[in-house]
Each structure stands twice: as structure tokens, then as C-alpha cells.
Coordinates of C-alpha atoms in Angstrom, one line a residue:
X1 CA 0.0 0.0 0.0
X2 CA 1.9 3.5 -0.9
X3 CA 1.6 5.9 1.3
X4 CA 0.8 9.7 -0.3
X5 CA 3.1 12.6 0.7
X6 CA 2.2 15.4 3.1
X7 CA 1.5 18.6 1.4
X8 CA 3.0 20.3 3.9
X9 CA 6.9 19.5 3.4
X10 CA 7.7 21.3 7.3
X11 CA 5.0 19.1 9.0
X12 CA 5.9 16.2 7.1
X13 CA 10.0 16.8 8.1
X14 CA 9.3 17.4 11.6
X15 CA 6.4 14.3 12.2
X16 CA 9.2 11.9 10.4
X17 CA 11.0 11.0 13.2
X18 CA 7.8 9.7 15.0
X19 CA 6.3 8.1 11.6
X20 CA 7.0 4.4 11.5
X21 CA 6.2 1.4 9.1
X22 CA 3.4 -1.1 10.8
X23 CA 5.7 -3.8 11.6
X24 CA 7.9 -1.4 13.8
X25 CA 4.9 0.6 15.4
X26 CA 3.4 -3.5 16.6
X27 CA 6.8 -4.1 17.7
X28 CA 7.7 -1.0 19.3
X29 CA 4.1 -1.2 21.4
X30 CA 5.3 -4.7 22.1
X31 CA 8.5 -3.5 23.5
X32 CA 6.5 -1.0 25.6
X33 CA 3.7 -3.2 26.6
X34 CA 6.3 -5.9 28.4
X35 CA 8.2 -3.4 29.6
X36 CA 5.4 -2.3 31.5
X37 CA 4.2 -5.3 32.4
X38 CA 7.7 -6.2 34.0
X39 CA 7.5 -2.7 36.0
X40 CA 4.0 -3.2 37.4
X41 CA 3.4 -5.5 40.2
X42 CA 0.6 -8.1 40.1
X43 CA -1.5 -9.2 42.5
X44 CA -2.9 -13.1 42.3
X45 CA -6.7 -13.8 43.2
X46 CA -7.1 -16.8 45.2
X47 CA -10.4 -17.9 43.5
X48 CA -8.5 -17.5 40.3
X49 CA -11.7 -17.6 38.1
X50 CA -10.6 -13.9 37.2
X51 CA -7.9 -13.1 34.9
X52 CA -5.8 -10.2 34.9
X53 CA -7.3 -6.7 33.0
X54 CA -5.2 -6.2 29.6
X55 CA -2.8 -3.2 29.5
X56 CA -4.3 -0.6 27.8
X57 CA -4.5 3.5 28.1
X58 CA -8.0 2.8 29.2
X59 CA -7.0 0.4 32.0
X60 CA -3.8 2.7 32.8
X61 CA -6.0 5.7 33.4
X62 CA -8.7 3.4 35.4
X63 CA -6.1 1.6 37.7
X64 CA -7.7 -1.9 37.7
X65 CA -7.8 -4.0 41.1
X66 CA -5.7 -6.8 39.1
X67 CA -3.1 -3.9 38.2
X68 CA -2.8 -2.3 42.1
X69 CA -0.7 -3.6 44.9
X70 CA -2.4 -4.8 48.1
X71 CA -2.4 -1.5 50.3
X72 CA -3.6 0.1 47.1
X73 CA -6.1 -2.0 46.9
X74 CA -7.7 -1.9 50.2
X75 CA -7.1 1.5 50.9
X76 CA -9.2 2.5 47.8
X77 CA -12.0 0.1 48.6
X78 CA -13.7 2.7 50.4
X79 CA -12.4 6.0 48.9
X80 CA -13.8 7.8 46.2
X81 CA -12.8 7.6 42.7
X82 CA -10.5 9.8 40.8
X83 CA -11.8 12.6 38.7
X84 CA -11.3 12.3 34.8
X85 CA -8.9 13.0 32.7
X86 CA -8.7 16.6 31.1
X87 CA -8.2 14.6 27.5
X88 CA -11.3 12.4 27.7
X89 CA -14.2 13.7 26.4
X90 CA -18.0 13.0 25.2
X91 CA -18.6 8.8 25.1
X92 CA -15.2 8.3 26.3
X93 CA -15.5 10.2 29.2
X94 CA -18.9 8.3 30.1
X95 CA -17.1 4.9 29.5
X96 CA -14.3 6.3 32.2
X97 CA -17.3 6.9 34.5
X98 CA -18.8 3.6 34.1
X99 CA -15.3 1.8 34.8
X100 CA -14.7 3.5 37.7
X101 CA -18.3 2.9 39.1
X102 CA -17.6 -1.1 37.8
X103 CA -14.7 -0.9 39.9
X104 CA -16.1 1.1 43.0
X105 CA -18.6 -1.6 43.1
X106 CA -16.4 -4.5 42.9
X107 CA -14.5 -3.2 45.5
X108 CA -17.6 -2.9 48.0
X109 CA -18.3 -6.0 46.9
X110 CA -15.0 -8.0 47.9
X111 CA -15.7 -5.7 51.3
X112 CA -18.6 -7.1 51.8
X113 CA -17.5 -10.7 51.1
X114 CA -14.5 -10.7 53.3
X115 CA -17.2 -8.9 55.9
X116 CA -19.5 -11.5 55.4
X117 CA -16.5 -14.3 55.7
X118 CA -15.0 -13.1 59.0
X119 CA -18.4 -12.8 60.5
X120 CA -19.2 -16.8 59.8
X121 CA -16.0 -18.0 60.8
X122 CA -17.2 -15.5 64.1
X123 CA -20.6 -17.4 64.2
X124 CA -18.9 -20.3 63.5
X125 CA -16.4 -20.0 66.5
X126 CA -19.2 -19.2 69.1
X127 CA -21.4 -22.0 67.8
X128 CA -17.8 -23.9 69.1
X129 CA -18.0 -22.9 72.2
X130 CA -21.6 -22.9 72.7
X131 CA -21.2 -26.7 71.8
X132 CA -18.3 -27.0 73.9
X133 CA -19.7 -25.4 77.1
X134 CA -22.9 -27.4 76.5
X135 CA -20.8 -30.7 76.6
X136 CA -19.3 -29.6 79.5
X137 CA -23.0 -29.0 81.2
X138 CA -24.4 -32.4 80.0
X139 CA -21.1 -34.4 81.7
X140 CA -22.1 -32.4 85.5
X141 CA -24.6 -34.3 87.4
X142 CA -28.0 -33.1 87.1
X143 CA -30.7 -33.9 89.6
X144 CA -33.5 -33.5 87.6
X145 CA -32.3 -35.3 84.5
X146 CA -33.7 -39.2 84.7
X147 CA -32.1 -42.2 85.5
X148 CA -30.3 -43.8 82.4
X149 CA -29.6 -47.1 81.9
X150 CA -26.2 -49.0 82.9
X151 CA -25.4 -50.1 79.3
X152 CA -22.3 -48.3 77.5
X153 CA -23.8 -48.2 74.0
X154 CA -27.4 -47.0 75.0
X155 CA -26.1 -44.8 77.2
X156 CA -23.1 -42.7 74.3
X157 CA -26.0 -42.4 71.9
X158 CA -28.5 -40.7 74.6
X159 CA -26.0 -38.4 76.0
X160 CA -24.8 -37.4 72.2
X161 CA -28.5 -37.0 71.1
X162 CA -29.3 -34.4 74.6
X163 CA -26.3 -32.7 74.5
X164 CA -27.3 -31.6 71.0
X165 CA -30.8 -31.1 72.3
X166 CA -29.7 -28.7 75.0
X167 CA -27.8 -26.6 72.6
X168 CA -30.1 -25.4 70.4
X169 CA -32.7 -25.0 73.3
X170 CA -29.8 -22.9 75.1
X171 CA -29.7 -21.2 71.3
X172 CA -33.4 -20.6 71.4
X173 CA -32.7 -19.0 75.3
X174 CA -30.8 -17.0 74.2
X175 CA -32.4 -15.5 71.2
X176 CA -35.3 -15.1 73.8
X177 CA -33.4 -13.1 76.2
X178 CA -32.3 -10.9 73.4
X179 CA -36.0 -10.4 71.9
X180 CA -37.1 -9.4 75.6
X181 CA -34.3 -6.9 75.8
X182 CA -35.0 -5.0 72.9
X183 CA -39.1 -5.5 73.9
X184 CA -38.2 -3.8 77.2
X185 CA -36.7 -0.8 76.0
X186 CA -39.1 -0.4 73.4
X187 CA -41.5 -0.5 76.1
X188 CA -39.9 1.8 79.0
X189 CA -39.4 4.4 75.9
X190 CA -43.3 3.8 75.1
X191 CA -44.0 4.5 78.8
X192 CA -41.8 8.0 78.9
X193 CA -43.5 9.1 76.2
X194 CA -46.7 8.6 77.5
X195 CA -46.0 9.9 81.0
X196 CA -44.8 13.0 79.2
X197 CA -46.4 16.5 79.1
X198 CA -49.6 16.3 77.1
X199 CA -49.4 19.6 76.4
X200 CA -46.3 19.9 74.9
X201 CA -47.5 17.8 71.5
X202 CA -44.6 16.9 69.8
X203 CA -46.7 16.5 66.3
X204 CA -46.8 20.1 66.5
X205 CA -42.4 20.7 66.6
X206 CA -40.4 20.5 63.9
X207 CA -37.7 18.5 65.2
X208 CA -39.1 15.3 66.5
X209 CA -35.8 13.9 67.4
X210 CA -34.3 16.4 69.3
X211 CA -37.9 16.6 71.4
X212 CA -37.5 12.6 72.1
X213 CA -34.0 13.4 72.8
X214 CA -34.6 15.9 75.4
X215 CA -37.3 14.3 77.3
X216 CA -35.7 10.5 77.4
X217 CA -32.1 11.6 77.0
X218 CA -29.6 9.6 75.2
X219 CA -30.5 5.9 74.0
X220 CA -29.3 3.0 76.4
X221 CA -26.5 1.1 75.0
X222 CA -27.8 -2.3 74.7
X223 CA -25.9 -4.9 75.8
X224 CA -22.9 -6.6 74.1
X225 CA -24.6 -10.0 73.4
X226 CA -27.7 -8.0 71.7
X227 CA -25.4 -5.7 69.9
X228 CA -23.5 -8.0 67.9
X229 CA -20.5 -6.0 67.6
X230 CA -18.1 -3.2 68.8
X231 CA -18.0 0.8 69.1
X232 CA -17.5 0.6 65.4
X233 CA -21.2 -1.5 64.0
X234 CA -22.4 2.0 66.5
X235 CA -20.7 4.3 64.8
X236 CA -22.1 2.6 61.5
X237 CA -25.6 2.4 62.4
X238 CA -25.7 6.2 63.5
X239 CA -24.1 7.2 60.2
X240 CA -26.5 5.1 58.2
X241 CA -29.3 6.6 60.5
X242 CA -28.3 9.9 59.7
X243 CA -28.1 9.5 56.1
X244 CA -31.4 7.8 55.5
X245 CA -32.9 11.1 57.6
X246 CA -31.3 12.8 55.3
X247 CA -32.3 11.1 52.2
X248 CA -35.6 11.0 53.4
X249 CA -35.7 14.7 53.7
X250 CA -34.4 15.3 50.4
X251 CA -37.2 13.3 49.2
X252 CA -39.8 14.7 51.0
X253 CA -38.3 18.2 49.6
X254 CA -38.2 16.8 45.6
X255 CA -41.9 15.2 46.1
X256 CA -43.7 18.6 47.9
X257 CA -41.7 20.7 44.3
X258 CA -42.9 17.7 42.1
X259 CA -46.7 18.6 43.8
X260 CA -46.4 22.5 43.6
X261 CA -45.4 21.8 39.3
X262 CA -48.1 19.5 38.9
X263 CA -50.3 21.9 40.2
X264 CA -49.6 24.6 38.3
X265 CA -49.5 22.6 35.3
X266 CA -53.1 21.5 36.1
X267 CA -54.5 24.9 37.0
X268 CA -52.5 26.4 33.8
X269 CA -54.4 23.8 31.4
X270 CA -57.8 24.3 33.5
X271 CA -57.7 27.8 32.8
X272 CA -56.9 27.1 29.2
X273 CA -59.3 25.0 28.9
X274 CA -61.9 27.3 30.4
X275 CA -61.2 30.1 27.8
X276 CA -60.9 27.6 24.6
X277 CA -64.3 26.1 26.1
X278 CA -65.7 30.3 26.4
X279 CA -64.5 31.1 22.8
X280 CA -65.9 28.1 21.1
X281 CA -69.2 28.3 23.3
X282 CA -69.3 32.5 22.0
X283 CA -68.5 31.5 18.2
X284 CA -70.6 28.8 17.8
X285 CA -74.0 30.6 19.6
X286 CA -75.3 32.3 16.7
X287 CA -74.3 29.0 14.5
X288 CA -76.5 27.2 17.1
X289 CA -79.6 29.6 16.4
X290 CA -79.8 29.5 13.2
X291 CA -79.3 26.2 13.0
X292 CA -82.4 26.2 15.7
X293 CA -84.3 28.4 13.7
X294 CA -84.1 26.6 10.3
X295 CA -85.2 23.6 11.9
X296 CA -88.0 24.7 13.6
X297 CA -89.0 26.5 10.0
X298 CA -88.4 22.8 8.3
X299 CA -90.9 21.4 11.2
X300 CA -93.8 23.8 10.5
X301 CA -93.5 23.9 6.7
X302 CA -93.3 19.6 7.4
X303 CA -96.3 19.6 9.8
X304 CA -98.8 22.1 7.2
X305 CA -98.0 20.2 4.4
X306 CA -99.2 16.7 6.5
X307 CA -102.3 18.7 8.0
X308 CA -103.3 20.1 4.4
X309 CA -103.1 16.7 3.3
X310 CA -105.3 15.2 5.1
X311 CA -108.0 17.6 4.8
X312 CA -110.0 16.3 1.5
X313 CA -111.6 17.8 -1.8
X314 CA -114.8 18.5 -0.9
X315 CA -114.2 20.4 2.1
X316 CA -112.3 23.4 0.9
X317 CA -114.9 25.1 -0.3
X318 CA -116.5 24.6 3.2
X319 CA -113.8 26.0 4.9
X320 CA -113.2 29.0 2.1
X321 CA -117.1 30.0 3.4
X322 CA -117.0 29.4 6.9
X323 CA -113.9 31.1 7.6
X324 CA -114.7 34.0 6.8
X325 CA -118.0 34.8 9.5
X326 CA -115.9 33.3 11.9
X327 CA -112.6 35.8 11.2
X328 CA -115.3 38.5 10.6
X329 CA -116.3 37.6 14.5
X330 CA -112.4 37.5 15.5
X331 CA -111.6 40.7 14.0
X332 CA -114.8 42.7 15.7
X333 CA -114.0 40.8 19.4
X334 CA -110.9 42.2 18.4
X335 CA -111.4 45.5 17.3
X336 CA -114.1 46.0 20.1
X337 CA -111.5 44.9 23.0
X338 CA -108.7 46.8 21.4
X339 CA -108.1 50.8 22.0
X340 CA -107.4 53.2 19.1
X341 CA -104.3 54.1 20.6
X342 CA -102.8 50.4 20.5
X343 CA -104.0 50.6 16.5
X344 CA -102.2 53.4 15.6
X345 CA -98.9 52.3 16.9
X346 CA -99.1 48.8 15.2
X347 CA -100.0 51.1 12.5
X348 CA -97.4 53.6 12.8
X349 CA -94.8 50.7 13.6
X350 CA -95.9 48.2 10.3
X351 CA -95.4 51.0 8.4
X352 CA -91.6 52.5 9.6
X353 CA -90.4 48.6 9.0
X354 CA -92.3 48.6 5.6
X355 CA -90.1 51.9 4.5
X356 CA -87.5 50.6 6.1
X357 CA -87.8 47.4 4.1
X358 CA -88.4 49.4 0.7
X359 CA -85.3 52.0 1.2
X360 CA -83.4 48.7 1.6
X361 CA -84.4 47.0 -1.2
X362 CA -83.9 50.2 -3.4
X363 CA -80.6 50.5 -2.4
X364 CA -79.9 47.2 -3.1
X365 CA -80.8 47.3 -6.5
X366 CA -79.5 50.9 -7.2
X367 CA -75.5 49.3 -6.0
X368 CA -76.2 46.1 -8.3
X369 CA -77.2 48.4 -11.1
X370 CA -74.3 50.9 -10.8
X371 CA -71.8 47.4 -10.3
X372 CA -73.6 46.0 -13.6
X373 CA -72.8 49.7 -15.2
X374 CA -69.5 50.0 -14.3
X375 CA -68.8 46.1 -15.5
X376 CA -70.1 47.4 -18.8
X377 CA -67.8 50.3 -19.0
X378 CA -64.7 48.2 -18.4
X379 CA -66.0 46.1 -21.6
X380 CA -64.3 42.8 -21.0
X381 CA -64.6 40.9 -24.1
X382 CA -66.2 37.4 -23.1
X383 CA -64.0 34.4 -22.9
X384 CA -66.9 32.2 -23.3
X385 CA -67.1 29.9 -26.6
X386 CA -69.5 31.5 -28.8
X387 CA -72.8 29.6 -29.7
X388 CA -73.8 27.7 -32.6
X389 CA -75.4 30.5 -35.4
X390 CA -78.7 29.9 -37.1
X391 CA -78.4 30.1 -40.5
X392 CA -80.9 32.7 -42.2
X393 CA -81.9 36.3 -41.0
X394 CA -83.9 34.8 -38.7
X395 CA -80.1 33.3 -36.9
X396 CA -78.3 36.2 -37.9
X397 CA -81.1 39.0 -36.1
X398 CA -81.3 36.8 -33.4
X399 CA -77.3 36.5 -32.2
X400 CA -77.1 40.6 -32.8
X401 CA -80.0 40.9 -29.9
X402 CA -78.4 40.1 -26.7
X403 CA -80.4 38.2 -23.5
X404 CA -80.8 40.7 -20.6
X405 CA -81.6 40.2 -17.3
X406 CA -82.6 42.9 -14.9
X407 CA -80.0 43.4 -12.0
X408 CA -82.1 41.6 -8.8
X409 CA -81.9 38.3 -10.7
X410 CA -78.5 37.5 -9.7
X411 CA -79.1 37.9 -5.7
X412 CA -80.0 34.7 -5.5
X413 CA -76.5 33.5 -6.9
X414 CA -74.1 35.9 -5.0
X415 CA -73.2 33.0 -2.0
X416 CA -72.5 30.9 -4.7
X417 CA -70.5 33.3 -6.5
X418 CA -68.7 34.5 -3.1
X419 CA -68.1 31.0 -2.9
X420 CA -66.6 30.6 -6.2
X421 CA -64.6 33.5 -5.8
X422 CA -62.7 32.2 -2.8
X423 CA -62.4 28.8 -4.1
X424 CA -60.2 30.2 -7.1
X425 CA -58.8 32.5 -4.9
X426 CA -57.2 29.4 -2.8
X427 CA -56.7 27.6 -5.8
X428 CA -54.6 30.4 -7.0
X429 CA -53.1 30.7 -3.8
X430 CA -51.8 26.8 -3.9
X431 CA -50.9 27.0 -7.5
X432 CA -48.2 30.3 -7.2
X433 CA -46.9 28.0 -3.4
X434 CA -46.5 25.0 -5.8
X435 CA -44.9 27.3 -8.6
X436 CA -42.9 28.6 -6.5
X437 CA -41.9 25.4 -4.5
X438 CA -41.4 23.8 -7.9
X439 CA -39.4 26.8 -9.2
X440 CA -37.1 26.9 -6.4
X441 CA -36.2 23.2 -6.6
X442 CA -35.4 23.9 -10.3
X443 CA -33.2 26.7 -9.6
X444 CA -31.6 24.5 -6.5
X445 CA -31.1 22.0 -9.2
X446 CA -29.5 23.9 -11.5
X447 CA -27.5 25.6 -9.1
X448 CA -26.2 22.1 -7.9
X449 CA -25.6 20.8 -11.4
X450 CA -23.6 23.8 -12.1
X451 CA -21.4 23.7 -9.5
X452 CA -20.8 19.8 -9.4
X453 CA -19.8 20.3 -13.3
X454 CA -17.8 23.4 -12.3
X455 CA -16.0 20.6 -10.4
X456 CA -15.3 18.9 -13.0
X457 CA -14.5 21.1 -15.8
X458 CA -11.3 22.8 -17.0
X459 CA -12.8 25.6 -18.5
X460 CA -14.2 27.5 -15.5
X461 CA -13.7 27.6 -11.6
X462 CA -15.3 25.9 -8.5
X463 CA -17.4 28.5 -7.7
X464 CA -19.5 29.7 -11.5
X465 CA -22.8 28.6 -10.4
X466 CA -24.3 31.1 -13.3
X467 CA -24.4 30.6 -17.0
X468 CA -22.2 33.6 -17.6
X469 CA -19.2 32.0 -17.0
X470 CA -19.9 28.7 -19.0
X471 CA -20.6 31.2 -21.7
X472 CA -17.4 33.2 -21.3
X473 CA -15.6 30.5 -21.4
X474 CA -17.1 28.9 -24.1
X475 CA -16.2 32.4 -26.4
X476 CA -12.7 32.2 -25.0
X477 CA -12.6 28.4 -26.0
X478 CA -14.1 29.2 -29.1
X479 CA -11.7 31.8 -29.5
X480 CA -8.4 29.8 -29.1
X481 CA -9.6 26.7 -31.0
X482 CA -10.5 29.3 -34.5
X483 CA -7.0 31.1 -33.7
X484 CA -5.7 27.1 -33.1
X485 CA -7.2 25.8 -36.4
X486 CA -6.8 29.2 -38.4
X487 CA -2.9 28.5 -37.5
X488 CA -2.8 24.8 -38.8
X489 CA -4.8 25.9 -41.6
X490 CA -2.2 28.9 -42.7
X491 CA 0.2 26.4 -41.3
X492 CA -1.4 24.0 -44.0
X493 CA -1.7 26.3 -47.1
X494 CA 1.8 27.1 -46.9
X495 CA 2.8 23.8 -47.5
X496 CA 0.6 23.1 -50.1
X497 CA 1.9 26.1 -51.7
X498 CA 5.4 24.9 -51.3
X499 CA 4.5 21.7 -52.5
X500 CA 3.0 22.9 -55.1
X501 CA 6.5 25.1 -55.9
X502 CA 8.5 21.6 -55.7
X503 CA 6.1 20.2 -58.2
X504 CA 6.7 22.8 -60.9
X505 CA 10.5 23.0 -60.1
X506 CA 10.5 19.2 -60.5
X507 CA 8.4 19.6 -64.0
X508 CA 10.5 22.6 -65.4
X509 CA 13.4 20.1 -64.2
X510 CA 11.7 17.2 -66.2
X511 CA 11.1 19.6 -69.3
X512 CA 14.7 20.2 -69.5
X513 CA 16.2 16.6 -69.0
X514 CA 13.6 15.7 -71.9
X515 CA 14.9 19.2 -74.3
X516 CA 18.4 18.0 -73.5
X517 CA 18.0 14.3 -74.1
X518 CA 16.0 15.7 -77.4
X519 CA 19.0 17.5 -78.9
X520 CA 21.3 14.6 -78.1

């Protein structure tokens, strides 16, 4: 495989001294690797299931248990780990993390097991003399054990069988005793407490513990058989005490902030809520009404249409005739019960809404008139296909006369002309976006094209992305290949000119040999 050269000749002089072939870098990191192997000191696990950590940079910078001597080794069992190296960063630093947490763990683990070992072969030594001392009970004469036979045999395999009897009922004794210890002082602490002040509630202080502490005093220190171990299991238990207090108050703490954000998060989105709910409820009410309103109108037009069907033939003759004494009565109950006054204002009041409704309609009419004038001024010429003509004067006079139709006839078709109007305004809306979309992609393309064969090309530099260039340098080629070609072509006429010179020398030479072999 060659190798290319450095571009820069200075780097590339001062970096040789450093730059090796492959088979000397493996051997020189072999060199290295025993070397360092030789200067670092081993330690051999007694299970020997686990083999020793490989030596790499990683391992180096993690300090492996396999790799530390023995002080090292339990002196860091309990101590925190390094911090990181300045050079690791990102995934490798997390991976130096992890290591070290691998490693913290393992540590507290071995702890733990050679804990765990010393306290069996502890349990083990006192089961020992627990046997041992109940041996040495069984063999003293007891008074109230019974009589046992005289035979040697029977006799060994009864005293083996109650002597391990009577240690595990002087086991069970003493797990007992030690139950009823810690039952006592749990109980003479209950009975403080309760003889205390009951006025002083200690639901009501902050610090619980330092209330107990000052009306019980310090703890007892429970005796050595219930402790289980020295000044130093203490020491443990309070630190462990203290820290799950202190845990527990932290949690306490994270939980009430978690409760205070979820409830602003909930009143936040209530409120929300609240106002969508108000907006919708406001835009949507007159909706509702019409809606309402229409279908109470469809209901009535529904139910006359059912009632005047069922009425027959005959009858509506009957009913033309007889309605009219009975709204004859109607209207003279009415207009005997009613005062003038009230008739004049029903009057006065019909007619204001019927001017009202005339001076609308006029002005209706008058705006579609001047907007069907001013339509005619502009004189559009229609885009629509003209109709088939009749043949004849009849055809002809009838296409000159154009069909009119008075102003008020298009009311009825201006929703669906609104309608039509902002359909092709959105339509014309999407069309320019997808023009526009589709003529930026275009330009994108071309853009990209030109500069990828910009690239490539000879004739123009990496960065013409317009046509311009291409074209200048297609006159300049242009130019050079005519001044290029006019050259060989000069280049070529002169030769065929002196060609053409050695020809006629070599004929005039031909014409003389022949006038010379002639007058010979």
C-alpha cells in the first residue's frame, strides 16, 4: 500500500522521526507493553476464576484492582474515585465513568464478602464454644435429668442425642433473652413518652428527634450479646441513620416541588381549557340559532304540508265559506277589545319597517345596477365559446340581440359566486406556493448541477454557479480553438503552396532533361 506525501513539506520533516512502518509501530508497542508489564506488580486472586485486566490506556487511566498492589487495593476500597482526565471527552469520558463505578462496586463487593467471611467463621467460633460449654454441662450431674440405663452403648448415643438437644434450646434461650431486651426498651421508651407532658405535643415541633432526645435523654447502650459487635457497628448504624434522615428529607423536599409543578401545570391547562371552552361556546352561539331556527322552519313547513293533506276535496270550499264569519267575528272581538291608541302604533310601527324594508331594497338594486354599469364600461370581451349560429336572418337577427336580465336576478346567486370567488382565490393561492416550490427546486437544481460540473470542468472555476461564465468561457474556448485551427490551416496552405513550388520546379526540371536528351 503507498503511502501519499504530506502537502505540507515542514510538517511532514518534523512528524518523520515519529512516523514508523506497521511492523515497527506493533513491535515498538510490544517493546513497551512488556516493559510495562515487568515494572508493574501483580497481585494473584485466590479464586482464580478472574484473569488479569489487559494493559491498555484505558486500564492505565482506570487503575484496575488486578493492576494495584495490596495496600492500594484496600485503601481504595472505600475512597472515592478519581476525577477524569482533562483529555477524555463525550462517550469516552462516560465509558471512564462507568469503569470507575464497575470498579467502586467491585470493591464494596469483595468488602462485603470478606465482611460476610470473618463474620461466619465468628458465628462459627461461638457455635464452638456454645457446643463446647454445653458438653461440659451435660457431663455435670444433674438432679433433675432421669435415671439412664447402665449399658455403655445406649447410654453414648442418649448423652450425644441431649447434648445436642440442649444446645439449640440454650440457642433458642438466648435469642429469647435478646427479643425481651430489645421488647423492654421499646416499652420503658413507650411508657416516657406517654407519662410525658400532654401539652407539649410533639406533632406540633419541627424536630421530632431532638424533642424525644430531650425528654428520654440519650438511647441506652444495649448490651454486648444484643449488639452484635463493637464501638464501630455503633458508629455505622448512626451514620446510616443519619443519612437515610437525610435522604428521606431530600425526598420529602423533591416530592412537595414535584406537587407544587403538577399543580400549576393543572391549573394552567384548567384555565386554558376554560377560555378555549368560552371562545368556542361564543363563536358557535349564533351558528347554534340558526341552526335552531331553520329547523323549527323545516318542522312547521313539514307539519302544514301533512295537516293540508289530510283535509279532503270536498271540504275546501267549506272551509273558504266558513272562515270567513268566523274571522269576521275574530276581527270585531278584536277590534271591540282593542283601544285606538294600541292601533295606531301597530300602525305607525308596520309602516316604519315597511319603508324601512323598501329603502333597503332600493338600495340594493341601485348598488347592483351601478356594479352591472360600471362592469359594462370596463367592456371585457367574453372568454366564453360563442354559440352555434342559425343560418338565415332569422339566426343572424337573433345573435345581434343580446339576452338581458334585470340586476335583482342575480341575488340569489351571490353566496354561490362568493363561494366561487374564494375557491379560485385558494386555488390560486396553492398554484403560485407549488410554482414557486417547484421553481425553487429547479433553480436548486441547476444551481447544484452547475457547480458539481464546475467541479469537474477545466474551462471555469469551483465556484461559476451562473451561465455567464460557461458562456465566457465557451467564447474564450471558441476563440483559441479558431486562432488554433486558423494557424494549422495557414500552417497548412503554406505547405501546399510549397509543395505545389517543388512540383513545378520538379516539371521545369523534367522539361529540361527531356529538351536536352532531345538535342542529343
Amino acid at each position: 500500500m503507498t503511502t501519499l506525501p504530506c502537502p505540507l513539506p515542514q510538517v511532514e520533516e518534523a512528524l518523520r522521526p515519529y512516523i514508523h512502518a506497521r511492523q515497527e509501530t506493533l513491535r515498538i508497542r510490544k517493546k513497551l507493553a512488556q516493559h510495562l508489564q515487568s515494572q508493574i506488580y501483580r497481585t494473584v486472586r485466590q479464586q482464580g476464576a478472574e484473569s488479569t485486566s489487559p494493559i491498555t490506556p484505558l486500564t492505565l487511566a482506570c487503575a484496575p484492582p488486578s493492576l494495584l498492589p495490596e495496600h492500594d487495593q484496600t485503601s481504595s476500597a472505600s475512597a472515592p474515585p478519581p476525577p477524569p482526565p482533562p483529555e477524555l471527552t463525550g462517550l469516552r469520558k462516560q465509558y471512564w465513568d462507568a469503569v470507575q463505578a464497575h470498579a467502586l462496586a467491585k470493591r464494596r463487593r469483595d468488602a462485603l464478602h470478606s465482611e460476610l467471611n470473618e463474620l461466619q467463621r465468628e458465628a462459627h467460633a461461638a457455635r464452638a464454644a456454645a457446643a463446647q460449654a454445653g458438653s461440659a454441662t451435660d457431663m455435670a450431674p444433674n438432679p433433675f435429668s432421669p435415671v439412664v440405663g447402665s449399658s455403655s452403648a445406649g447410654g453414648g448415643s442418649g448423652n450425644t442425642g441431649s447434648s445436642h438437644h440442649d444446645v439449640e434450646d440454650y440457642v433458642a434461650l438466648l435469642r429469647q433473652r435478646r427479643r425481651h431486651a430489645r421488647l423492654q426498651i421499646l416499652l420503658d421508651a413507650l411508657d416516657r413518652i406517654a407519662d410525658a407532658q400532654p401539652d407539649d405535643d410533639p406533632l406540633r415541633r419541627d424536630d421530632l428527634r431532638q424533642w424525644v432526645k430531650d425528654k428520654l435523654g440519650d438511647a441506652p447502650v444495649p448490651p454486648p450479646e444484643i449488639a452484635g459487635g463493637g464501638n464501630t457497628a455503633a458508629g455505622d448504624a448512626s451514620a446510616s441513620a443519619a443519612a437515610a434522615a437525610d435522604q428521606t428529607k431530600e425526598h420529602v423536599l423533591r416530592l412537595k416541588k414535584e406537587l407544587l409543578l403538577a399543580k400549576q401545570s393543572l391549573d394552567a391547562e384548567t384555565l386554558r381549557r376554560a377560555v378555549a371552552a368560552g371562545t368556542t361556546a361564543s363563536s358557535q352561539g349564533i351558528e347554534a340559532q340558526v341552526r335552531a331556527l331553520r329547523a323549527a322552519r323545516d318542522e312547521l313547513i313539514t307539519w302544514i304540508e301533512d295537516e293540508l293533506a289530510k283535509m279532503p276535496e270536498g271540504d275546501e270550499t267549506m272551509l273558504s265559506g266558513a272562515a270567513t264569519p268566523q274571522r269576521q267575528e275574530k276581527r270585531d272581538e278584536k277590534d271591540a277589545a282593542a283601544d285606538d291608541d294600541d292601533v295606531e302604533a301597530i300602525q305607525e310601527q308596520v309602516d316604519v319597517l315597511y319603508d324601512r324594508y323598501v329603502a333597503a331594497r332600493t338600495s340594493l338594486i341601485a348598488a347592483v345596477d351601478a356594479a352591472a354599469t360600471a362592469a359594462k364600461e370596463l367592456s371585457v370581451p367574453s372568454t366564453l365559446p360563442a354559440g352555434p349560429t342559425q343560418q338565415g336572418d332569422d339566426g343572424e337577427a337573433a345573435g345581434q340581440k343580446q339576452f338581458r336580465l334585470p340586476p335583482s336576478a342575480t341575488l340569489p346567486f351571490i353566496p354561490a359566486l362568493l363561494r366561487s370567488a374564494n375557491d379560485e382565490r385558494i386555488l390560486a393561492q396553492q398554484t403560485a406556493t407549488y410554482l414557486r416550490h417547484q421553481i425553487a427546486a429547479a433553480q436548486e437544481d441547476a444551481r447544484n448541477t452547475a457547480q458539481r460540473l464546475a467541479s469537474e470542468s477545466h474551462l471555469v472555476g469551483p465556484d461559476a454557479e451562473s451561465g455567464g461564465a460557461w458562456a465566457r468561457a465557451a467564447r474564450e474556448a471558441t476563440k483559441e480553438t479558431d486562432e488554433a485551427v486558423l494557424e494549422r490551416v495557414r500552417a497548412g496552405e503554406a505547405n501546399v503552396e510549397g509543395a505545389k513550388a517543388i512540383v513545378a520546379e520538379l516539371d521545369r526540371r523534367k522539361e529540361e532533361f527531356r529538351a536536352l536528351k532531345g538535342e542529343a
